[in-house]
XYZ file of C-alpha atoms in Angstrom:
744
model
C 108.995 62.794 21.654
C 108.164 62.913 25.313
C 109.382 66.482 25.550
C 107.472 67.503 22.425
C 104.220 66.010 23.766
C 104.761 68.037 27.089
C 105.432 71.181 25.046
C 102.183 70.696 23.164
C 100.231 70.002 26.328
C 101.674 73.125 28.012
C 100.799 75.178 24.924
C 97.147 73.842 24.940
C 96.955 74.777 28.582
C 98.061 78.301 27.998
C 95.720 78.819 25.002
C 92.750 77.564 26.977
C 93.482 80.257 29.805
C 94.046 83.145 27.318
C 90.711 82.405 25.507
C 88.850 82.163 28.768
C 87.718 78.540 28.305
C 85.103 76.950 30.381
C 85.999 75.802 33.722
C 87.848 72.452 33.844
C 90.640 71.121 31.747
C 90.566 70.526 28.034
C 89.333 67.068 27.108
C 92.860 66.228 25.609
C 94.304 67.140 29.089
C 92.052 64.924 31.024
C 93.216 61.393 32.211
C 92.935 58.710 29.537
C 89.593 57.263 29.044
C 88.140 54.489 27.122
C 84.487 53.547 26.341
C 82.830 50.186 27.193
C 80.358 48.497 25.029
C 77.490 50.768 26.299
C 79.353 53.931 25.417
C 80.169 54.816 29.082
C 83.379 56.453 29.785
C 85.760 54.492 32.107
C 89.120 55.578 33.528
C 91.943 53.525 32.697
C 93.383 53.798 36.321
C 90.111 52.546 37.530
C 90.154 49.654 35.017
C 93.509 48.738 36.325
C 92.462 48.806 40.043
C 89.613 46.655 39.087
C 91.632 44.013 37.421
C 94.275 44.186 40.261
C 91.501 42.881 42.526
C 91.858 39.657 40.779
C 95.435 39.088 41.525
C 96.295 36.208 43.832
C 96.655 37.156 47.505
C 99.055 34.232 48.112
C 101.985 35.871 46.640
C 104.681 34.099 48.575
C 107.259 35.320 50.926
C 109.945 37.897 50.665
C 113.239 37.941 52.897
C 114.860 41.383 53.268
C 118.293 41.720 54.626
C 119.549 44.736 56.668
C 121.340 46.182 53.553
C 118.241 45.579 51.297
C 119.206 42.060 50.091
C 116.078 40.301 48.919
C 115.121 36.763 48.336
C 111.559 35.704 47.106
C 109.734 32.423 46.874
C 106.215 32.012 45.519
C 103.365 30.145 46.918
C 104.240 26.870 45.031
C 107.751 26.819 46.545
C 108.875 23.505 48.110
C 108.767 23.776 51.900
C 112.478 23.504 52.327
C 113.057 26.660 50.407
C 110.672 28.580 52.531
C 112.706 27.429 55.563
C 115.582 29.353 54.199
C 113.424 32.557 54.535
C 112.841 32.037 58.337
C 115.015 33.977 60.726
C 117.939 31.579 61.734
C 118.273 30.381 65.214
C 121.968 30.824 65.024
C 124.589 32.091 62.539
C 126.337 29.417 60.686
C 129.016 29.918 57.837
C 128.423 27.966 54.687
C 131.275 25.568 54.282
C 132.005 25.657 50.505
C 134.804 24.012 48.784
C 137.350 26.745 47.312
C 139.422 25.909 44.345
C 142.652 27.242 45.996
C 142.179 24.702 48.821
C 142.158 21.730 46.458
C 145.843 21.660 45.402
C 145.241 22.921 41.973
C 147.790 25.316 40.210
C 147.271 29.001 39.962
C 146.087 28.934 36.256
C 143.217 26.491 37.075
C 142.098 28.469 40.121
C 142.209 31.675 38.103
C 139.901 30.109 35.525
C 137.691 28.615 38.030
C 137.140 31.892 39.763
C 136.253 33.452 36.325
C 133.244 30.925 35.942
C 130.819 31.230 34.362
C 131.837 33.985 31.763
C 135.556 33.303 31.654
C 138.419 35.832 31.334
C 138.291 38.624 28.916
C 141.686 37.714 27.269
C 142.425 34.096 28.303
C 146.157 33.304 28.258
C 145.600 29.476 29.122
C 145.072 26.645 26.830
C 143.510 23.130 26.975
C 146.902 21.395 27.336
C 147.022 22.692 30.916
C 144.239 20.235 31.772
C 145.820 17.065 30.159
C 147.808 16.117 33.418
C 144.520 15.912 35.265
C 142.725 13.506 32.951
C 142.547 10.016 34.391
C 143.326 6.859 32.464
C 140.930 5.615 30.088
C 139.905 2.710 32.186
C 139.326 4.813 35.165
C 137.310 7.401 33.103
C 135.118 4.382 31.901
C 134.588 3.347 35.430
C 133.414 6.782 36.526
C 131.358 7.161 33.425
C 129.541 3.847 34.406
C 128.886 5.168 37.920
C 127.493 8.471 36.554
C 124.979 6.656 34.102
C 123.883 4.219 36.821
C 123.389 6.795 39.693
C 122.874 10.192 38.045
C 121.734 10.150 34.457
C 118.793 7.903 35.212
C 116.727 11.040 36.146
C 118.205 13.658 33.870
C 120.468 12.634 30.834
C 121.556 15.663 29.006
C 124.346 13.734 27.136
C 123.270 10.132 26.353
C 125.994 7.494 26.729
C 126.527 6.842 22.954
C 126.867 10.743 22.473
C 129.347 10.870 25.232
C 131.427 7.960 23.784
C 131.589 9.332 20.308
C 132.053 12.995 20.996
C 134.293 12.954 24.188
C 135.712 9.601 24.970
C 136.887 8.618 21.450
C 138.338 11.973 20.471
C 140.223 12.138 23.832
C 141.623 8.687 24.321
C 141.478 7.371 20.731
C 142.010 3.648 20.365
C 145.259 3.643 22.083
C 144.304 5.281 25.312
C 146.827 8.060 24.740
C 145.298 11.456 25.604
C 144.857 14.076 22.892
C 142.554 17.017 23.456
C 143.457 19.014 20.231
C 140.146 18.223 18.532
C 137.945 18.501 21.734
C 136.074 21.744 22.338
C 136.872 23.301 25.870
C 133.104 22.879 26.826
C 133.188 19.226 25.924
C 136.150 18.898 28.318
C 134.026 20.746 30.780
C 131.345 18.188 30.142
C 133.865 15.369 30.808
C 135.203 16.678 34.001
C 131.588 17.277 35.288
C 130.620 13.661 34.446
C 133.809 12.413 36.215
C 132.978 14.586 39.373
C 129.385 13.277 39.459
C 130.284 9.757 38.943
C 132.967 9.633 41.728
C 130.503 10.839 44.219
C 129.183 7.344 44.279
C 132.556 5.644 44.260
C 133.879 3.912 47.524
C 137.154 5.753 47.194
C 138.081 7.059 50.572
C 138.941 10.588 49.005
C 135.894 10.598 46.681
C 134.479 13.888 48.002
C 137.720 15.676 47.629
C 138.474 14.264 44.097
C 134.954 15.141 43.162
C 135.505 18.887 44.052
C 138.784 18.656 42.165
C 137.076 17.535 39.040
C 134.268 20.146 39.511
C 136.893 22.805 39.752
C 138.532 21.513 36.488
C 135.169 21.486 34.862
C 134.501 25.178 35.755
C 137.914 26.175 34.771
C 137.882 24.503 31.282
C 134.332 26.031 30.807
C 136.030 29.531 30.910
C 138.684 28.689 28.254
C 136.219 29.877 25.553
C 133.978 32.551 26.960
C 130.286 31.719 26.577
C 129.952 35.464 25.655
C 131.613 34.757 22.451
C 130.592 31.236 21.481
C 128.329 28.500 22.639
C 127.555 24.880 21.413
C 125.388 22.064 22.733
C 128.305 21.055 24.893
C 127.923 24.604 26.502
C 124.444 23.703 27.625
C 125.225 20.249 28.642
C 127.965 21.499 30.865
C 125.882 24.059 32.566
C 123.029 21.550 33.246
C 125.472 18.995 34.490
C 127.182 21.589 36.809
C 123.737 22.442 38.268
C 122.799 18.737 38.787
C 126.150 18.203 40.555
C 125.516 21.067 42.922
C 122.101 19.787 43.599
C 123.478 16.331 44.637
C 126.402 17.665 46.590
C 125.523 20.861 48.218
C 121.882 21.303 49.428
C 122.703 24.776 50.849
C 123.484 26.426 47.461
C 120.029 26.715 45.992
C 120.685 30.328 44.537
C 123.624 29.251 42.465
C 121.604 26.374 41.064
C 118.819 28.757 40.219
C 120.946 31.336 38.557
C 122.800 28.732 36.446
C 119.633 27.177 35.330
C 118.406 30.471 34.054
C 121.820 31.029 32.254
C 121.605 27.375 30.885
C 118.074 28.263 29.373
C 119.399 31.452 27.806
C 122.278 29.716 26.139
C 119.801 27.135 24.900
C 117.969 29.882 23.315
C 121.218 31.413 21.883
C 121.739 28.263 19.985
C 118.112 27.743 19.033
C 117.230 24.674 20.878
C 113.741 25.823 21.166
C 113.121 25.537 17.569
C 112.985 21.997 16.058
C 116.257 21.260 14.083
C 114.939 19.081 11.238
C 114.209 22.033 8.923
C 117.959 22.898 9.040
C 119.149 19.920 7.233
C 121.325 18.636 10.228
C 122.446 15.194 10.648
C 120.243 12.735 12.559
C 122.695 12.552 15.362
C 122.777 16.298 15.842
C 119.081 16.680 15.576
C 118.595 14.057 18.265
C 121.236 15.584 20.400
C 119.571 19.010 20.266
C 116.005 17.519 20.927
C 117.154 15.373 23.874
C 118.995 18.575 25.269
C 116.172 20.934 24.956
C 113.523 18.568 26.615
C 116.006 17.735 29.459
C 116.542 21.515 30.079
C 112.674 22.414 29.638
C 111.822 19.709 32.102
C 114.424 20.753 34.668
C 113.598 24.435 34.332
C 109.934 23.934 34.699
C 110.246 21.679 37.789
C 112.909 23.876 39.321
C 110.494 26.922 38.886
C 107.706 25.174 40.543
C 109.575 24.074 43.633
C 111.259 27.413 44.087
C 107.997 29.303 43.409
C 109.451 31.477 40.576
C 108.648 31.768 36.958
C 110.551 29.502 34.522
C 112.997 30.716 31.785
C 111.407 28.601 29.070
C 107.784 28.645 27.850
C 106.155 25.679 26.117
C 104.442 28.244 23.778
C 107.759 29.377 22.480
C 108.818 25.972 21.127
C 108.207 23.593 18.268
C 110.929 21.146 19.130
C 109.771 17.670 18.657
C 110.395 14.800 21.182
C 113.680 12.781 20.558
C 113.791 9.169 19.861
C 112.925 6.771 22.681
C 116.334 5.181 23.448
C 115.072 2.997 26.241
C 111.891 1.496 25.377
C 110.638 -1.595 27.418
C 109.661 -4.880 25.810
C 106.691 -6.619 27.610
C 106.500 -10.444 27.735
C 103.626 -10.185 25.186
C 106.223 -8.498 22.680
C 104.620 -5.149 22.821
C 106.610 -2.153 23.598
C 106.162 0.580 26.275
C 108.045 3.930 26.271
C 110.950 4.379 28.599
C 111.443 6.800 31.466
C 112.945 9.724 29.571
C 110.278 9.510 26.813
C 107.542 9.549 29.433
C 109.112 12.243 31.522
C 109.315 14.552 28.228
C 105.498 13.979 27.395
C 104.501 14.529 30.930
C 106.462 17.805 31.034
C 104.802 18.977 27.808
C 101.271 17.907 28.597
C 100.943 18.336 32.269
C 103.833 20.254 33.833
C 103.720 23.035 31.300
C 99.941 23.722 32.065
C 100.692 23.536 35.895
C 103.534 26.222 35.310
C 101.094 28.418 33.689
C 98.511 27.984 36.394
C 100.918 28.386 39.272
C 102.695 31.586 38.023
C 99.435 33.458 36.636
C 99.342 36.599 38.825
C 95.532 36.549 38.341
C 93.769 33.574 39.897
C 92.034 31.147 37.663
C 88.775 29.599 38.465
C 88.685 26.761 40.912
C 87.037 24.518 38.132
C 90.311 25.025 36.180
C 92.345 23.698 38.900
C 90.056 20.486 39.327
C 90.294 20.166 35.469
C 94.162 20.376 35.746
C 94.121 17.821 38.569
C 92.232 15.499 36.351
C 94.377 15.708 33.543
C 97.400 14.929 35.721
C 95.848 11.842 37.269
C 94.551 10.490 33.934
C 97.956 11.006 32.124
C 98.946 7.369 31.229
C 101.844 5.731 32.827
C 103.447 2.689 31.254
C 103.264 -0.538 33.365
C 106.941 -0.817 34.015
C 106.994 2.752 35.596
C 103.939 1.940 37.928
C 104.903 1.590 41.575
C 103.299 -0.427 44.485
C 102.098 1.387 47.582
C 104.519 -0.307 49.818
C 107.050 -3.054 49.174
C 104.744 -4.887 46.830
C 101.068 -5.401 45.984
C 99.087 -7.510 43.643
C 100.309 -6.927 40.041
C 102.941 -4.380 41.128
C 106.448 -4.686 42.540
C 109.515 -2.509 42.965
C 112.056 -3.399 40.334
C 115.174 -5.347 41.447
C 117.317 -3.158 39.146
C 118.052 -0.020 41.186
C 117.732 2.361 38.495
C 114.401 1.137 37.355
C 113.069 1.319 40.762
C 114.228 4.859 41.164
C 112.377 5.647 37.943
C 109.218 3.980 39.232
C 109.147 6.196 42.389
C 110.331 9.324 40.378
C 107.210 8.996 38.224
C 105.089 8.958 41.165
C 106.923 11.508 42.976
C 106.667 14.009 40.039
C 102.820 13.463 39.655
C 101.853 13.453 43.277
C 104.322 16.586 44.048
C 102.759 18.293 41.018
C 99.300 17.711 42.532
C 100.449 18.793 46.137
C 101.744 22.133 44.740
C 98.579 23.053 42.628
C 96.235 22.219 45.693
C 98.333 23.430 48.589
C 97.181 27.106 48.724
C 93.453 26.160 48.350
C 94.052 23.398 51.088
C 95.418 26.283 53.413
C 92.324 28.399 52.823
C 89.952 25.556 53.342
C 91.622 24.504 56.798
C 91.718 28.096 58.124
C 88.313 29.167 56.973
C 86.504 25.962 58.010
C 88.900 24.694 60.599
C 86.217 22.572 62.415
C 85.368 20.776 59.135
C 87.314 21.752 56.033
C 85.473 19.018 54.113
C 82.447 21.296 54.212
C 84.450 24.199 52.531
C 84.219 24.868 48.822
C 87.691 23.900 48.442
C 87.384 20.430 50.212
C 88.529 18.569 46.940
C 91.866 20.230 47.498
C 91.983 19.236 51.183
C 91.638 15.613 50.272
C 93.820 15.911 47.146
C 96.660 17.344 49.058
C 96.273 14.981 51.961
C 96.201 11.902 49.896
C 99.151 13.006 47.680
C 101.214 13.517 51.016
C 100.091 10.068 52.231
C 101.026 8.445 48.948
C 104.448 10.056 48.764
C 105.344 8.839 52.142
C 104.036 5.186 51.872
C 105.476 4.683 48.575
C 108.943 5.889 49.370
C 108.897 3.711 52.451
C 108.261 0.679 50.136
C 111.089 1.668 47.968
C 113.494 2.349 50.907
C 112.804 -1.259 52.169
C 114.145 -2.599 48.667
C 116.933 -0.154 47.811
C 117.755 1.611 51.078
C 121.361 3.119 50.167
C 120.189 4.445 46.730
C 117.049 5.977 48.116
C 118.793 7.654 51.016
C 120.952 9.601 48.516
C 118.011 11.158 46.502
C 117.208 14.363 48.051
C 114.506 15.044 45.406
C 112.475 12.075 46.927
C 112.965 13.233 50.652
C 111.971 16.883 49.596
C 108.554 15.523 48.904
C 108.358 13.675 52.256
C 109.442 17.042 53.736
C 106.625 19.016 52.123
C 104.173 16.145 52.880
C 105.094 16.341 56.617
C 104.544 20.089 56.588
C 101.186 19.622 55.068
C 100.236 16.796 57.536
C 101.344 19.072 60.416
C 99.453 22.046 59.035
C 96.143 20.096 58.783
C 96.316 19.039 62.550
C 97.384 22.525 63.687
C 94.722 24.404 61.572
C 91.814 21.933 61.676
C 92.488 19.675 64.892
C 88.790 18.775 65.025
C 88.574 17.557 61.459
C 88.144 13.717 61.017
C 91.332 13.573 59.175
C 93.293 15.158 61.971
C 93.997 11.918 63.983
C 95.206 9.978 61.006
C 97.216 12.957 59.840
C 98.973 12.966 63.251
C 99.677 9.328 63.201
C 101.132 9.783 59.585
C 103.258 12.585 60.653
C 104.579 10.484 63.559
C 105.721 7.782 61.354
C 106.815 9.923 58.617
C 109.160 11.815 61.103
C 110.731 8.675 62.141
C 111.267 7.529 58.605
C 112.466 10.918 57.364
C 114.989 11.015 60.341
C 116.303 7.723 59.487
C 116.301 7.738 55.715
C 117.276 11.114 54.849
C 120.296 11.641 56.887
C 122.748 11.336 54.034
C 121.204 14.147 51.851
C 118.934 16.378 53.654
C 119.528 20.076 54.694
C 120.454 19.991 58.442
C 117.740 22.277 59.724
C 114.732 20.436 58.139
C 114.580 17.664 60.902
C 114.628 20.272 63.583
C 111.767 22.093 61.769
C 109.716 18.996 61.597
C 110.148 17.995 65.128
C 108.994 21.595 66.188
C 105.781 21.210 63.888
C 105.222 17.726 65.296
C 105.195 19.070 68.868
C 102.837 21.887 67.851
C 100.550 19.460 66.109
C 100.375 17.158 69.125
C 99.683 20.019 71.520
C 97.004 21.492 69.412
C 95.372 18.098 68.779
C 95.394 17.061 72.449
C 93.989 20.627 73.430
C 91.169 20.167 70.895
C 90.229 16.716 72.159
C 90.042 17.917 75.777
C 88.064 20.967 74.727
C 90.605 23.561 76.012
C 91.875 24.697 72.594
C 92.555 28.376 72.603
C 92.938 29.610 68.948
C 93.977 33.103 70.189
C 97.027 31.898 71.913
C 100.395 32.720 70.184
C 101.952 29.921 68.222
C 105.375 31.363 68.664
C 107.492 32.252 71.656
C 108.292 35.399 69.852
C 104.950 37.428 68.914
C 106.781 39.446 66.493
C 108.168 36.505 64.645
C 106.506 35.197 61.482
C 104.461 32.300 61.822
C 106.235 29.132 60.441
C 103.086 27.862 58.796
C 102.267 31.067 57.298
C 105.902 31.182 55.504
C 105.882 27.556 54.723
C 102.446 27.548 53.444
C 103.325 30.214 50.882
C 101.302 32.991 52.416
C 102.109 36.661 51.967
C 105.023 37.448 54.459
C 107.871 39.989 54.569
C 110.685 38.807 56.809
C 113.363 41.124 57.981
C 116.704 39.367 58.695
C 119.559 41.190 60.581
C 122.008 38.838 58.886
C 121.994 36.620 55.883
C 119.949 33.590 56.406
C 121.532 30.353 57.546
C 120.382 27.121 58.767
C 120.844 25.734 62.247
C 122.665 22.472 62.379
C 120.654 19.546 63.591
C 122.090 16.638 65.697
C 118.957 14.567 66.042
C 119.710 10.950 66.259
C 118.182 8.527 63.849
C 115.640 5.911 64.814
C 116.272 2.365 63.712
C 112.438 1.746 63.533
C 110.442 2.788 60.553
C 107.061 2.243 61.918
C 103.887 0.849 60.173
C 102.086 2.824 57.569
C 98.513 3.857 58.759
C 95.994 3.930 55.887
C 92.852 6.072 55.802
C 89.935 4.702 57.880
C 87.663 5.232 54.994
C 85.131 2.683 56.442
C 84.951 4.128 59.881
C 81.792 5.858 61.166
C 83.600 8.992 61.813
C 84.886 9.204 58.316
C 81.641 8.335 56.815
C 79.881 10.940 59.010
C 82.130 13.659 57.815
C 81.340 12.984 54.199
C 77.727 13.065 55.019
C 78.190 16.898 55.516
C 80.800 17.410 52.909
C 80.581 20.401 50.541
C 78.727 19.322 47.116
C 81.965 20.152 45.228
C 83.606 17.229 46.919
C 80.913 14.867 45.601
C 81.134 16.298 42.188
C 85.031 16.082 42.231
C 85.078 12.441 42.985
C 82.268 11.605 40.660
C 84.053 13.223 37.774
C 87.013 10.871 38.790
C 84.809 7.881 38.226
C 84.472 7.275 42.003
C 80.877 8.469 42.720
C 80.621 6.155 45.880
C 83.330 7.988 47.558
C 85.611 5.019 48.238
C 88.872 6.497 49.001
C 91.578 3.922 49.729
C 94.812 5.573 49.730
C 96.453 2.911 47.549
C 94.109 3.208 44.554
C 92.119 6.199 43.773
C 94.967 8.277 42.553
C 96.625 5.610 40.574
C 97.480 6.298 36.933
C 95.453 4.204 34.407
C 96.756 1.067 33.386
C 98.300 0.701 29.835
C 96.462 -1.922 28.159
C 97.842 -4.558 25.618
C 99.012 -3.052 22.407
C 99.293 -4.471 18.958
C 101.872 -3.911 16.350
C 104.228 -2.598 18.885
C 102.351 0.695 19.185
C 101.394 2.547 22.251
C 97.615 2.795 22.779
C 95.336 4.436 25.263
C 91.560 5.397 24.797
C 90.240 8.744 26.048
C 88.893 8.492 29.572
C 85.304 9.456 30.290
C 84.177 10.816 33.516
C 82.380 7.736 34.607
C 85.112 5.160 33.991
C 86.787 3.829 37.028
C 90.476 3.690 36.245
C 91.397 1.910 39.238
C 90.315 -1.588 37.633
C 93.371 -3.270 36.350
C 91.535 -5.048 33.690
C 90.680 -1.950 31.737
C 92.674 -1.234 28.655
C 93.380 2.311 27.072
C 94.280 3.330 23.563
C 97.424 5.276 24.309
C 97.852 6.227 20.668
C 94.529 8.175 20.554
C 95.312 10.190 23.732
C 98.979 10.733 23.945
C 101.278 8.945 21.563
C 101.620 6.876 18.678
C 105.156 5.369 18.279
C 106.131 2.448 16.003
C 109.421 0.586 16.478
C 110.797 -0.995 13.456
C 112.954 -0.232 10.527
C 114.284 3.038 11.965
C 110.792 4.500 11.787
C 109.577 6.468 14.891
C 106.349 8.445 14.856
C 106.414 11.353 17.449
C 103.551 11.971 19.968
C 100.525 14.145 19.541
C 97.975 15.092 22.084
C 94.164 15.111 21.458
C 91.724 16.917 23.765
C 89.338 14.511 25.530
C 86.239 16.405 24.363
C 85.475 18.156 27.670
C 83.326 21.326 27.384
C 85.445 23.178 30.062
C 88.574 24.963 28.928
C 91.701 25.190 30.862
C 92.927 28.680 31.346
C 95.785 29.630 30.803
C 95.612 28.236 27.405
C 96.816 24.717 26.765
C 100.046 24.783 24.557
C 99.714 23.926 21.004
C 100.961 20.463 21.381
C 100.420 19.730 17.757
C 103.789 21.422 17.193
C 105.549 18.724 19.079
C 104.543 15.892 16.885
C 105.751 14.425 13.757
C 102.491 12.646 13.243
C 100.058 14.503 11.006
C 96.173 14.591 10.594
C 95.774 14.464 14.240
C 92.533 16.561 15.377
C 93.810 19.056 17.912
C 91.674 22.033 19.315
C 92.956 25.413 17.952
C 92.097 28.498 19.744
C 91.802 31.907 17.981
C 92.983 35.025 19.627
C 89.440 36.234 20.319
C 88.703 32.919 22.231
C 92.043 33.238 24.062
C 91.290 36.790 25.142
C 87.735 36.108 26.062
C 88.749 33.244 28.355
C 91.472 35.423 29.939
C 89.173 38.247 30.656
C 86.371 35.850 32.218
C 89.029 34.747 34.701
C 90.162 38.134 35.735
C 87.104 38.679 38.090
C 87.525 35.342 39.823
C 89.587 35.952 42.982
C 90.057 33.765 45.943
C 88.927 34.952 49.308
C 91.498 36.625 51.324
C 93.627 34.210 53.240
C 93.622 34.738 56.999
């Protein structure tokens, strides 16, 4: 077809020449044109160039190796991932466990090396794994460790499912091993569960045994190639492998990223994105598929945000309903609150999904959209048992004495505050650079405060959790990653805006957070992170001191190597191209831990300096906090970002009333009707009504489009806002011309 078109164009050209046509080319040979509403002709290339002006300037960072190897992280990426892009101070080989060094037979090593696709013609069988299975009693011990220490956050195979589909078929009632009826991918799930569980065992060889179980999981996964068949167990195994790598090897991010993508693709192959109720499957299979989809969706979405790369799954491509809540909490009053996993799935669908669309839109949405997203995140209801105190305890709140419950308390806070940090960070960077003397006068002043307060909240709350459950907290890198990003933000505020009224407090927070991070994260952090924070603290202190003495020189280089990239440019997500002479590696850190945690310094919101600063604040700042129900601009770090309290419920139903802009949701006495806004779920007689979402009636529309959340609900007759294609397109076009100022 292309050749034929070229022939016709050539013939038309020749015909025009032979007939002595007028000067200029034939209309059909001119560049493609369209007409606007007034009939004016517009060149398509011109249109594209105009639209391209709306593309975000904060496109992230690209690392290019000497042979063309490339690695990209977008502007939302977690700071520790940007650190991988910086030129290394020294070369260091990654110490990765190799299956051939684990004392396993050749057949197992061969299969392990073929992961994830397996061998083309596999000569091995499941029976070659029987000798590596532990006793039934030991398997149950490790399973208990897994569910206590790992599955509290992500639980792709719930305990009852594990027992009925894996433990009983393998061990039966006698404890004698038999794998004849167990699919190889379920064997992989079993070994992966054992590997994850033993990481938390006090066995002296736990780390080595964990690697052996991991190798056995990879090997058994390859017995039946994923290219030929896939089941729910296939997806479970892949997600559990990713989680194991996250826990045990902080240097292996790219392996995790690729496997998450593969996991998502396999999930789509077996149709997890579509709800299973219409296929007349059994109740257990339907619940298994729903649990698995929402675990994958949540993990994929969050992984994409912290890596700064688009996700594999989209909320707009699924109608999968939420699974049954297997862990509801009974209040003393007899009313019921949703459990952690049920809340997590709903937050992912209603908040994280929209954040993902916002973060990865190449064309920048309006700033009002960002603030509306901010408000939706803050007002998303949180059950009482998941609310966390600011420090060790406070009136009406305390950390649970049960370790896993306390972890879930902080995780709920960490997810929300980190989410806010990521959506505001690029605006924070622009404000602090473009209005360095007083970023609170900048049009993005709300983002400055929002990011600063989220950073303080992440740090102070984790300090409280650490005081109650130090060992468990010290092993959760997901928590410490938020502290690392918070420290980067605090340091950036001081370096970029040392004369800002927040700078002194930010430097104090950074000092205390650095001591805390050094002590608490030693068991799980990437080795180079503490060195990076120490350098940033030195730079922040020097800049602040110079600003206070009046000798600050903004033109002086920030790096001893003028040709090297500015670390804050890279860590802040700004456009950077970094050329490495060798593959990136992280320098080792030998910083000693401090036994002292320090005292948390809250905002001096009552100080004259603070009030004076707000006296000249940008009007958008006043509007922002007025819309949050805090028109007096009272900004205590412990309260104004709290989730609304869930009031008493009746008949065992969740309830929350829609929030108006004038409501002060810091007041504990207020009650909310959770059923009208998020969810209606009745417990009793095996009847469970799935959640629905109702718009709060705001006139401002979030763009990109909010997902059609009615598809995720079993409850009918819920009034949800439907958008036609014209409205979607009109909103989309209206945002194309709204670009941010160039970042300096």
